[in-house]
Short mmCIF file of C-alpha atoms in Angstrom, two decimals:
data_model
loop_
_atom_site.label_atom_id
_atom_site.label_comp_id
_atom_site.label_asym_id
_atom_site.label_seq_id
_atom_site.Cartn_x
_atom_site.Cartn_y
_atom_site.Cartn_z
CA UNK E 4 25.88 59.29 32.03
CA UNK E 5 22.78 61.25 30.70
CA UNK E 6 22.91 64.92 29.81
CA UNK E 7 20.49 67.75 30.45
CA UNK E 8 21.25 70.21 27.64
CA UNK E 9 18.89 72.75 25.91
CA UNK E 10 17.57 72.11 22.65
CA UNK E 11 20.49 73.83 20.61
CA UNK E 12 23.21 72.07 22.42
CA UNK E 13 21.62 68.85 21.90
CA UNK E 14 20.78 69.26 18.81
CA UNK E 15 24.62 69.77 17.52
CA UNK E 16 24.95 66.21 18.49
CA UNK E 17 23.21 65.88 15.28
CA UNK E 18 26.10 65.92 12.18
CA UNK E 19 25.53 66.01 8.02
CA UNK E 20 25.12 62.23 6.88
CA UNK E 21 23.99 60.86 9.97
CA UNK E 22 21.44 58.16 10.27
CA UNK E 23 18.70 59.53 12.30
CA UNK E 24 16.07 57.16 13.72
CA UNK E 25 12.90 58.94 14.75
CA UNK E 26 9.92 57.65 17.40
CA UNK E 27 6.30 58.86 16.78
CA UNK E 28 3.42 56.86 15.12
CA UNK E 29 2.33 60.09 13.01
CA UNK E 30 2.18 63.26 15.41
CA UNK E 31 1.74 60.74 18.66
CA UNK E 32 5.20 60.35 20.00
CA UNK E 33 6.87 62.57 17.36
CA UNK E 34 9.89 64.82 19.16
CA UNK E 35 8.57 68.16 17.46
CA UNK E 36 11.12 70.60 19.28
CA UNK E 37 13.95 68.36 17.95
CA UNK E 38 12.70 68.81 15.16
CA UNK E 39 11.86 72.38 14.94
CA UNK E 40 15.90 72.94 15.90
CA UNK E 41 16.95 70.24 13.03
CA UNK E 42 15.20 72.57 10.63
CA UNK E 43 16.93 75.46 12.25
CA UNK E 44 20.54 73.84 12.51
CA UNK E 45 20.38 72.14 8.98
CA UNK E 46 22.16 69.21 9.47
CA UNK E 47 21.95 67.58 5.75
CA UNK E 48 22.11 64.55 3.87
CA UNK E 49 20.39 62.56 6.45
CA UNK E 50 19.08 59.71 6.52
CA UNK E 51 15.68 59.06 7.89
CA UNK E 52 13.88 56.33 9.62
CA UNK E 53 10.02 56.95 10.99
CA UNK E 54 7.32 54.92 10.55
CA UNK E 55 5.36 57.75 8.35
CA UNK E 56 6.52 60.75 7.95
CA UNK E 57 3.65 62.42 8.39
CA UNK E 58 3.10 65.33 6.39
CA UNK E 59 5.56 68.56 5.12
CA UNK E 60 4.21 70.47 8.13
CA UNK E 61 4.43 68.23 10.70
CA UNK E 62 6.64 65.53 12.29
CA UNK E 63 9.81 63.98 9.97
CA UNK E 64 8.64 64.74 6.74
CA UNK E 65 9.10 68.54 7.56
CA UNK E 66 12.93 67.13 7.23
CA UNK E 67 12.18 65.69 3.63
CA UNK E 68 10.82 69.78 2.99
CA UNK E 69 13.75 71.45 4.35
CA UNK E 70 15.86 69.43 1.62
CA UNK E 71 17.57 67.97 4.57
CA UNK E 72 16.93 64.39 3.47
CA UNK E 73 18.97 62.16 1.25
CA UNK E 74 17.45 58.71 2.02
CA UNK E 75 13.93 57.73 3.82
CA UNK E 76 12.84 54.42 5.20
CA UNK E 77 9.47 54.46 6.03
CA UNK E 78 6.33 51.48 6.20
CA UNK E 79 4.33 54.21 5.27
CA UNK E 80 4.34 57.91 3.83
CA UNK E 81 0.92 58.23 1.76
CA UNK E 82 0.44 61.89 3.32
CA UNK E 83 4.10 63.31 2.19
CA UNK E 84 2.81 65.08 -0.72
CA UNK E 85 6.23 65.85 -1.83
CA UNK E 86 7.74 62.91 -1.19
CA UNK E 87 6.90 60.85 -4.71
CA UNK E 88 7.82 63.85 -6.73
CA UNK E 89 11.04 63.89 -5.29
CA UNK E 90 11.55 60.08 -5.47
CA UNK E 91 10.62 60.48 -8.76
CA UNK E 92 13.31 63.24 -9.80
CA UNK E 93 15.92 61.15 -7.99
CA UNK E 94 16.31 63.90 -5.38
CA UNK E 95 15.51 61.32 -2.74
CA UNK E 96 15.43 57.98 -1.89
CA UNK E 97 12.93 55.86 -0.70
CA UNK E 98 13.04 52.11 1.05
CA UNK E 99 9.33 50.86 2.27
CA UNK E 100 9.72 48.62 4.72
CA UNK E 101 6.57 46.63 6.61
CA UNK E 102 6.30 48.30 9.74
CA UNK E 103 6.67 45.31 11.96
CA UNK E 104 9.70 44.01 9.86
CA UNK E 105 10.58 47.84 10.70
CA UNK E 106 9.92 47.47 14.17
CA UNK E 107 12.15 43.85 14.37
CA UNK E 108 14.99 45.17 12.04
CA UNK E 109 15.49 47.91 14.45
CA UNK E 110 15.39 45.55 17.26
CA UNK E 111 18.16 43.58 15.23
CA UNK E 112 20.18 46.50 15.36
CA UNK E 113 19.93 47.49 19.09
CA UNK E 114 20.18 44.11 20.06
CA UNK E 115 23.07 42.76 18.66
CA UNK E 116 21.80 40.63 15.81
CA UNK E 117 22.36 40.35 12.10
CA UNK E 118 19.33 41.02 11.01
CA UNK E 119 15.80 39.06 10.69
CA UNK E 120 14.17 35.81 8.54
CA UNK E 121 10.56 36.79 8.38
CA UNK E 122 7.94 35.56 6.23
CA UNK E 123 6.21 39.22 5.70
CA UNK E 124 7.26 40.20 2.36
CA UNK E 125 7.69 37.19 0.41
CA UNK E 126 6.58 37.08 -3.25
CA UNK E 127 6.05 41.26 -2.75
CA UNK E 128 8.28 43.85 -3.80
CA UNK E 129 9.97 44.06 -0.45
CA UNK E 130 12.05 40.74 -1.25
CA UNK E 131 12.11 42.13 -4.94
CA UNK E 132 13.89 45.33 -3.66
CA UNK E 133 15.25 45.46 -0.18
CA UNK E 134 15.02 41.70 0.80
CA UNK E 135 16.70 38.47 0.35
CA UNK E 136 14.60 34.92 0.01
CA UNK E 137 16.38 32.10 2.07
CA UNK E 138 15.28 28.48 2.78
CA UNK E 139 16.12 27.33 6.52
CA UNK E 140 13.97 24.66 8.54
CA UNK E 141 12.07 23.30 5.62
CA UNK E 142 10.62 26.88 5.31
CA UNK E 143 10.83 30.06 3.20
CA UNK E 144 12.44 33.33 4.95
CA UNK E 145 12.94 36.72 4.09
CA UNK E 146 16.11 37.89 5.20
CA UNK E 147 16.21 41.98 6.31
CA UNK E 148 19.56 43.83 7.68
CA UNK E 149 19.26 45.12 11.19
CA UNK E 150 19.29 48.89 11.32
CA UNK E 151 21.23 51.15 13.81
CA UNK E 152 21.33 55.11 13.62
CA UNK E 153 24.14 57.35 14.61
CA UNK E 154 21.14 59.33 16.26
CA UNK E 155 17.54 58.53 17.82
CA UNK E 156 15.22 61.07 18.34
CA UNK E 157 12.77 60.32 20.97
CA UNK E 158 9.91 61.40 22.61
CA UNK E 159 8.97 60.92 26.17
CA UNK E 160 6.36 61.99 28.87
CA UNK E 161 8.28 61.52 32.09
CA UNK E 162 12.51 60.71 32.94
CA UNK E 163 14.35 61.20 35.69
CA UNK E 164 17.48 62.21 36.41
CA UNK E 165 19.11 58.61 35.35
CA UNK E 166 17.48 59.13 32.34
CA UNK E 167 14.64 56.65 32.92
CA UNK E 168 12.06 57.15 30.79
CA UNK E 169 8.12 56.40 30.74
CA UNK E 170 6.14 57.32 27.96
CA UNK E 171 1.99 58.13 27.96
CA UNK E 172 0.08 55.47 26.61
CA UNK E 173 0.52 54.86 22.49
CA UNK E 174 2.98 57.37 22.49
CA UNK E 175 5.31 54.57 23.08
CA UNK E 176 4.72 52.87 19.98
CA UNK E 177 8.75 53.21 18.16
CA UNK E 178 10.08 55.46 20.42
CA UNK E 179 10.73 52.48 23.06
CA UNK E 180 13.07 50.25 20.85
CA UNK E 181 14.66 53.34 18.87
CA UNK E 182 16.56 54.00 22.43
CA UNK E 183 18.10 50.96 21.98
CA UNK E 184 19.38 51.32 18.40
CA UNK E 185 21.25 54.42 18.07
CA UNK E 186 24.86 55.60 19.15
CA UNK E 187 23.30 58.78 20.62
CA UNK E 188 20.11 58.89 22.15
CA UNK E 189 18.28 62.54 22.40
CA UNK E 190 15.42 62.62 24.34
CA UNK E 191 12.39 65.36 24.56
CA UNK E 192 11.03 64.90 27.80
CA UNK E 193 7.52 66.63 27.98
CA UNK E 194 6.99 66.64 32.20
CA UNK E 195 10.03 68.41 34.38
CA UNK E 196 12.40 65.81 34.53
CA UNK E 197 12.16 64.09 38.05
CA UNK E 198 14.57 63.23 40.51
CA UNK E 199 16.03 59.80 40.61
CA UNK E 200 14.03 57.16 42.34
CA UNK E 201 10.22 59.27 41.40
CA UNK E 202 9.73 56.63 39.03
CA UNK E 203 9.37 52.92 40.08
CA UNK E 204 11.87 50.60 38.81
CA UNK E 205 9.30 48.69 37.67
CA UNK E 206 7.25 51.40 35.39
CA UNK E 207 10.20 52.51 33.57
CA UNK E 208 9.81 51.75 29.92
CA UNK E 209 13.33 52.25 28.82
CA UNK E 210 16.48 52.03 31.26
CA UNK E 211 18.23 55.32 31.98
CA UNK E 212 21.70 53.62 30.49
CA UNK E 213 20.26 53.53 27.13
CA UNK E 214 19.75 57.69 27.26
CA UNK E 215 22.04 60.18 26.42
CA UNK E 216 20.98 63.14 25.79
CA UNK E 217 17.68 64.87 27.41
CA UNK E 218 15.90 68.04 26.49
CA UNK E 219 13.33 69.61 28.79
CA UNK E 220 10.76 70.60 26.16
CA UNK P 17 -27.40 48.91 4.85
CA UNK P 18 -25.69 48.98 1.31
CA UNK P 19 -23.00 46.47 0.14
CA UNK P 20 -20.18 47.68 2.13
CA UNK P 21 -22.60 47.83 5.50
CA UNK P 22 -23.36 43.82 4.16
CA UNK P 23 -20.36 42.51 4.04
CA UNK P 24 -18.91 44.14 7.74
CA UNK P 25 -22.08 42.62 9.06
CA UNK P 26 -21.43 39.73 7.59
CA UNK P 27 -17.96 39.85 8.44
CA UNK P 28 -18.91 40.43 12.07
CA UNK P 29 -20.61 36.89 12.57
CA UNK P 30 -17.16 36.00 12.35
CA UNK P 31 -16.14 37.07 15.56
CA UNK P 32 -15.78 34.88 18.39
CA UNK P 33 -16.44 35.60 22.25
CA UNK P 34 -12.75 36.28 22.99
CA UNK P 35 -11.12 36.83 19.85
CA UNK P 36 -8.03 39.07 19.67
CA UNK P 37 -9.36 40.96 16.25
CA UNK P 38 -7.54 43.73 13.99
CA UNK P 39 -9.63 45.39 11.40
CA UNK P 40 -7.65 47.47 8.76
CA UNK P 41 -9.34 51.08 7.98
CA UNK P 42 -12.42 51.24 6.03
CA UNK P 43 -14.62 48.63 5.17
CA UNK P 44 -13.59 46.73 7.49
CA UNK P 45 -13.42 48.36 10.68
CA UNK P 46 -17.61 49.21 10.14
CA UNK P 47 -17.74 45.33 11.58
CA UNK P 48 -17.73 46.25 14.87
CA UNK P 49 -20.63 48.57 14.77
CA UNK P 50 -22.67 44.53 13.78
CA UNK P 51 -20.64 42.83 16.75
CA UNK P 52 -23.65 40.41 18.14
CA UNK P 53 -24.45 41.49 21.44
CA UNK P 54 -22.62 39.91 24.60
CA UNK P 55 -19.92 38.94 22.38
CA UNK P 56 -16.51 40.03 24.14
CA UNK P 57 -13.71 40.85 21.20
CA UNK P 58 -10.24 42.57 21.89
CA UNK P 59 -9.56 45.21 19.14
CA UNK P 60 -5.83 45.16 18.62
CA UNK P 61 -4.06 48.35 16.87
CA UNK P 62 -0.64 48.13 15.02
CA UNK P 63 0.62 51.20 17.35
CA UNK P 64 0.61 48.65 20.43
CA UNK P 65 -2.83 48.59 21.82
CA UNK P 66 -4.97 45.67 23.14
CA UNK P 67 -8.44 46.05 24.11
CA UNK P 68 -9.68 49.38 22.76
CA UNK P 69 -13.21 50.71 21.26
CA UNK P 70 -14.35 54.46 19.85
CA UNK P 71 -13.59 57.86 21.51
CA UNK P 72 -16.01 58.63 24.40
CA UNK P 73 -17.73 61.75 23.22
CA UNK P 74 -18.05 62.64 26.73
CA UNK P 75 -14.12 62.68 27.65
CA UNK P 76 -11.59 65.38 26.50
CA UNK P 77 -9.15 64.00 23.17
CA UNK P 78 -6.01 62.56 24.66
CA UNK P 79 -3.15 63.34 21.65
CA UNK P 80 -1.15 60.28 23.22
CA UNK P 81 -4.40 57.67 23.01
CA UNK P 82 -4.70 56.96 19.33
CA UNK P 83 -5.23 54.28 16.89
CA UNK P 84 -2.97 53.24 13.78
CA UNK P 85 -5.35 55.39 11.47
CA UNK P 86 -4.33 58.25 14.47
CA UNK P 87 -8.07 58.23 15.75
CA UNK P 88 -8.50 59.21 19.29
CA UNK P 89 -10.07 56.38 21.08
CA UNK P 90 -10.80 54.65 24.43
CA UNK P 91 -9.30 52.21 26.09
CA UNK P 92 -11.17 49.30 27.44
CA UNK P 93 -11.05 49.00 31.21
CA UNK P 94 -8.27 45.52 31.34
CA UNK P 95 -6.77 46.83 27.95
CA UNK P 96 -2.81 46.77 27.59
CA UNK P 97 -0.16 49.07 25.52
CA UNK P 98 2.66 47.73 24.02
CA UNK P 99 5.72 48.90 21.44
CA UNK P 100 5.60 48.50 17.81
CA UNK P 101 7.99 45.28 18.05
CA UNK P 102 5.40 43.68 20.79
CA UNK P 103 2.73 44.90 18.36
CA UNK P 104 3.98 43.33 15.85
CA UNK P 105 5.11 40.10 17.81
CA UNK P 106 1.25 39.78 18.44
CA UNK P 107 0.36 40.18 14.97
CA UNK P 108 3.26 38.05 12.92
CA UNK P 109 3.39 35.38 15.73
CA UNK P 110 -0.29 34.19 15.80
CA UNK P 111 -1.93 35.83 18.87
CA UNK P 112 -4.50 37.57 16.74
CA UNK P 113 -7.63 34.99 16.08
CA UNK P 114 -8.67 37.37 12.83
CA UNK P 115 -6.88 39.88 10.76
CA UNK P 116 -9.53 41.49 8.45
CA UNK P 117 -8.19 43.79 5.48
CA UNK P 118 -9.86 45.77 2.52
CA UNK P 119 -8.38 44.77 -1.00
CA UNK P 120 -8.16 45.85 -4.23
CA UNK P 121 -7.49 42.82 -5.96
CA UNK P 122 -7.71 38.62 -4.36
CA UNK P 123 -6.74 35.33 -6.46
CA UNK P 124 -7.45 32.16 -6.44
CA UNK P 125 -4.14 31.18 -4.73
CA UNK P 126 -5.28 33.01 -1.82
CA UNK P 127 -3.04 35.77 -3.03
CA UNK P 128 -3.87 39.65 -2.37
CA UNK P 129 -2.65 42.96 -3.51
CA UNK P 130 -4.27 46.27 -1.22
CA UNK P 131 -1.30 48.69 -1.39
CA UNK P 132 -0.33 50.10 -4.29
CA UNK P 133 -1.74 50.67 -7.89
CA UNK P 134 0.74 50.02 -10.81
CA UNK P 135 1.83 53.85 -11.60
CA UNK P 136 0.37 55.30 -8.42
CA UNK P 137 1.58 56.91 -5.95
CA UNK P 138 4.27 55.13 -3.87
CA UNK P 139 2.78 55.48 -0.44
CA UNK P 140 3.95 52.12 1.37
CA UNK P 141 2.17 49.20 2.85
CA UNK P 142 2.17 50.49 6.10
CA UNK P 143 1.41 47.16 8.61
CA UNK P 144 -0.54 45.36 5.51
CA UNK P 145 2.22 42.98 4.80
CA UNK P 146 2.90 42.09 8.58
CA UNK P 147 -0.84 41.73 9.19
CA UNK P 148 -1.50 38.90 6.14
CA UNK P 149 1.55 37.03 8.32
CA UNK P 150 0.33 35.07 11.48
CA UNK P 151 -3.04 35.57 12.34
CA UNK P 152 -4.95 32.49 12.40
CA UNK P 153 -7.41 33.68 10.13
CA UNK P 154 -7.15 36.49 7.49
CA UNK P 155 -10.38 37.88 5.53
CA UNK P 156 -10.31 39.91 2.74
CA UNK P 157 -13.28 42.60 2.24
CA UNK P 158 -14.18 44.05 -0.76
CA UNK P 159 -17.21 44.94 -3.38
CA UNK P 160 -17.27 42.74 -6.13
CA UNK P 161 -15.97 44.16 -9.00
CA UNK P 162 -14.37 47.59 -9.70
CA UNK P 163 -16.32 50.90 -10.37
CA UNK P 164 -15.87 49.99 -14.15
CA UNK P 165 -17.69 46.23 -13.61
CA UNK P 166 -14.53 44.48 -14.22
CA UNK P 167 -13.12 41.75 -12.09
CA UNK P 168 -11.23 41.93 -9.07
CA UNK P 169 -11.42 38.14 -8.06
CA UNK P 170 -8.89 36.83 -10.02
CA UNK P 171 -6.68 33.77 -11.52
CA UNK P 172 -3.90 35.97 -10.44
CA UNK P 173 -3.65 39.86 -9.28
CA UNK P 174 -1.49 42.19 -11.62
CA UNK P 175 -1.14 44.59 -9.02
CA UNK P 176 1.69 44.48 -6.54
CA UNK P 177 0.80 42.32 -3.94
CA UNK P 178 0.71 42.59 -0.30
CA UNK P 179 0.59 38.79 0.67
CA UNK P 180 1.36 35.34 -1.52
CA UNK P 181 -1.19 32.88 -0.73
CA UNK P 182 -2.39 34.43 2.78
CA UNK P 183 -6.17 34.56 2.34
CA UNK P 184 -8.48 32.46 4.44
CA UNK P 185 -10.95 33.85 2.80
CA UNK P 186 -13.05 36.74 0.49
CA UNK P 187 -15.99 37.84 1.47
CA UNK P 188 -18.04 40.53 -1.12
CA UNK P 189 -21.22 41.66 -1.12
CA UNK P 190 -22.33 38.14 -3.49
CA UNK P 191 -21.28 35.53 -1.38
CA UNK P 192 -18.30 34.18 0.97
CA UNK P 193 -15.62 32.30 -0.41
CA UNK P 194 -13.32 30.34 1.36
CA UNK P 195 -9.82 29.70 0.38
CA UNK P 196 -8.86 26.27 0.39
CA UNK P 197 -5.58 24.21 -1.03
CA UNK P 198 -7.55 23.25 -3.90
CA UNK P 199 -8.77 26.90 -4.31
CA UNK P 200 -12.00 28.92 -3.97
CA UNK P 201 -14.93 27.06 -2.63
CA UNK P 202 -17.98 29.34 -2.87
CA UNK P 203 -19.83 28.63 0.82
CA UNK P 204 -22.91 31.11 1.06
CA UNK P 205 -24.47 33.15 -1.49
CA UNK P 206 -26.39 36.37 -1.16
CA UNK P 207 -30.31 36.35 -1.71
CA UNK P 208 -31.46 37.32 -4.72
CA UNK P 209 -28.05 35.97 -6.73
CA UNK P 210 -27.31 33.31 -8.70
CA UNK P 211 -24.19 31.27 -8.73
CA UNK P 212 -24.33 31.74 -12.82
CA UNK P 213 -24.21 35.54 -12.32
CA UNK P 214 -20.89 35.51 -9.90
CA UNK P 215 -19.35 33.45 -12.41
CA UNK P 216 -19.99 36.28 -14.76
CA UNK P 217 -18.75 38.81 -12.24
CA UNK P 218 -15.62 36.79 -11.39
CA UNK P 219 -12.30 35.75 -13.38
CA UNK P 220 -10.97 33.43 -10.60
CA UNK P 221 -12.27 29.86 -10.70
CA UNK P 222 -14.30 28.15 -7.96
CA UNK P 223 -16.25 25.30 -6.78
CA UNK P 224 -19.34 25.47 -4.84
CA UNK P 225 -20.31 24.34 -1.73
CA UNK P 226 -22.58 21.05 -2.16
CA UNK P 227 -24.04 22.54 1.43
CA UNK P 228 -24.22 26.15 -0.28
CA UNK P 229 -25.70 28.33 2.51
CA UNK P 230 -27.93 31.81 2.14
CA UNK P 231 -25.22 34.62 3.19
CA UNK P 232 -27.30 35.74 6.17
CA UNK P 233 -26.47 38.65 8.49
CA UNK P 234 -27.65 39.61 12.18
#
């Protein structure tokens, strides 16, 4: 059953050394308020899993800032200034990961399956690194783990009281298959969450089950 | 137009009535501004768009309508949003006709490196490695040669690469070069260049077309 909390009681469902998997394609989609009470709690040695980042100021990289951050994985973080300092100085660490073999590895994780043979990354430092080369069906594969996070953080524009949610246009983009991924599912919900039944069975985006926790930002 | 305005055009007579089309930042996203007229092409964004063209000046910025380089922009009346993983399905699982990405460095394998410089800054490869991966065909744009003349068609790139032996094929601002299984085949060449001086301007080896065409754009 889905919860309506406010921000601070949600956000204690946050604990040091979690794996926290974030929506948001930079700021679009990027839960902001869960954020701004992460930074506030301090929940440490976290690991992180966003697309980008985005900057110190703004969406998960503020995290990364706060020292709050043992481990990223990210397809891309060229506008964390911070970030390869840090990586640098061993303070952090970073995986890259191509954002669709992101996308699918999460997937892999909320779905049930052990992990994904892709041919994106062969012969690149991805298979180097954080990959494994495998031969199956007269082809070459990559293999990548699946990823799961004790937490999701989550961003939508509309839920109702079942927790249905609907999200506005790109801001979809992660946000969608992170619900289905993570032990604990926190949800900012921009619009005043509806009652059950405003939203058509057939608009909702992500199935009420999947949510746990919602904040009414 | 200058070099980089000469290859996008040229870049553009690629495009087919229909196509399903993703053009990485830069370069070569300036080929839709030479799209020939009447011709119908679905821009697809990594985000989880289909169908989508440049911010109406007219209309207010919508925060939640933006592109992968986080541009606000419009969305073509019949144009779809999906997730990342459908995004990605569409790219990696050959529903795009064209993927067209800048480079720093291409080979004569078809090879191509566009993400990282050795020693620079670790920033990631974003969708780059996804979108070398499944589209039917995959162009890479780029000048030439590097701001210091040397080479950057070569036997092999040194720099971390983005994609082993992905390339359909280069296009510069000297000619068009298809990659084939027996390697580069120069196919049109830019007025007012000889095939002697892109030999000098290129490491990578490469036949030429017998039917060697004037690179021409509309």
């Amino acid at each position: 059953m889905v919860q309506i909390l406010n921000l601070e009681e949600a956000v204690r469902h946050i604990k040091d050394g979690d794996i926290v998997l974030g929506g948001g394609f930079y700021a679009n989609g990027t839960p902001e308020r869960i954020i701004d009470e992460m930074i506030k709690q301090g929940q440490k040695d976290l690991t992180i899993v966003n697309n980008d980042g985005n900057t110190t100021e703004k969406g998960m990289g503020r995290l990364v800032a706060a020292g709050l951050v043992k481990k990223c994985i990210f397809s891309w973080c060229g506008r964390m200034t911070c970030l390869p300092q840090m990586v640098d100085e061993g303070k952090i660490e970073l995986e890259l990961c191509p954002q669709g073999s992101l996308a699918e590895r999460i997937r892999a994780g909320g779905f049930g399956l052990g992990g994904i043979l892709t041919p994106v990354g062969l012969g690149t430092m991805v298979e180097a690194k954080w990959g494994e080369r495998t031969h199956l069906n007269g082809q070459d594969w990559l293999y990548q783990s699946p990823i799961r996070g004790n937490v999701a953080i989550i961003e939508a524009d509309r839920a109702d009281e079942e927790g249905n949610l609907v999200f506005n246009l790109t801001q979809r983009n992660f946000n969608q298959i992170m619900c289905y991924a993570a032990d604990v599912v926190l949800v900012q919900v921009n619009n005043p969450i509806e009652p059950a039944g405003s939203i058509h069975p057939q608009e909702v985006h992500v199935p009420g089950i999947l949510v746990d926790v919602m904040v009414q930002a | 137009m200058n070099s980089k305005e000469f290859i996008a055009a040229r870049v553009a007579k690629e495009f087919k009535d229909g196509d399903t089309v993703n053009l990485g930042a830069g370069l070569p996203n300036l080929a839709v501004k030479y799209l020939t007229p009447g011709t119908k092409i679905y821009l697809q964004a990594e985000n989880g768009i289909v169908g989508f063209g440049p911010h109406d000046p007219e209309q207010p910025i919508n925060p939640f309508c933006t592109d992968a380089g986080e541009n606000p922009i419009t969305i073509n009346k019949g144009g779809a949003i999906v997730d990342s993983v459908t995004s990605f399905g569409l790219i990696r699982g050959g529903h795009l006709k064209l993927s067209v990405l800048g480079a720093m460095q291409v080979d004569e394998e078809g090879s191509i490196a566009n993400w990282l410089v050795p020693g620079g800054k670790m920033a990631g490869m974003g969708g780059a490695m996804d979108l070398v991966c499944g589209a039917k065909k995959v162009i890479a744009t780029m000048e030439h040669n590097a701001k210091d003349g040397s080479a950057k068609i070569l036997k092999k790139c040194t720099y971390p690469l983005t994609g082993e032996r992905v390339l359909s094929a280069i296009v510069t601002e000297l000619g068009f070069f298809e990659v084939t299984p027996e390697g580069l085949v120069l196919r049109e060449i830019s007025p007012n260049v000889t095939v002697d001086e892109i030999r000098a301007r290129t490491e990578a080896s490469f036949t030429v077309d017998e039917n060697l065409k004037e690179m021409t754009v509309n």
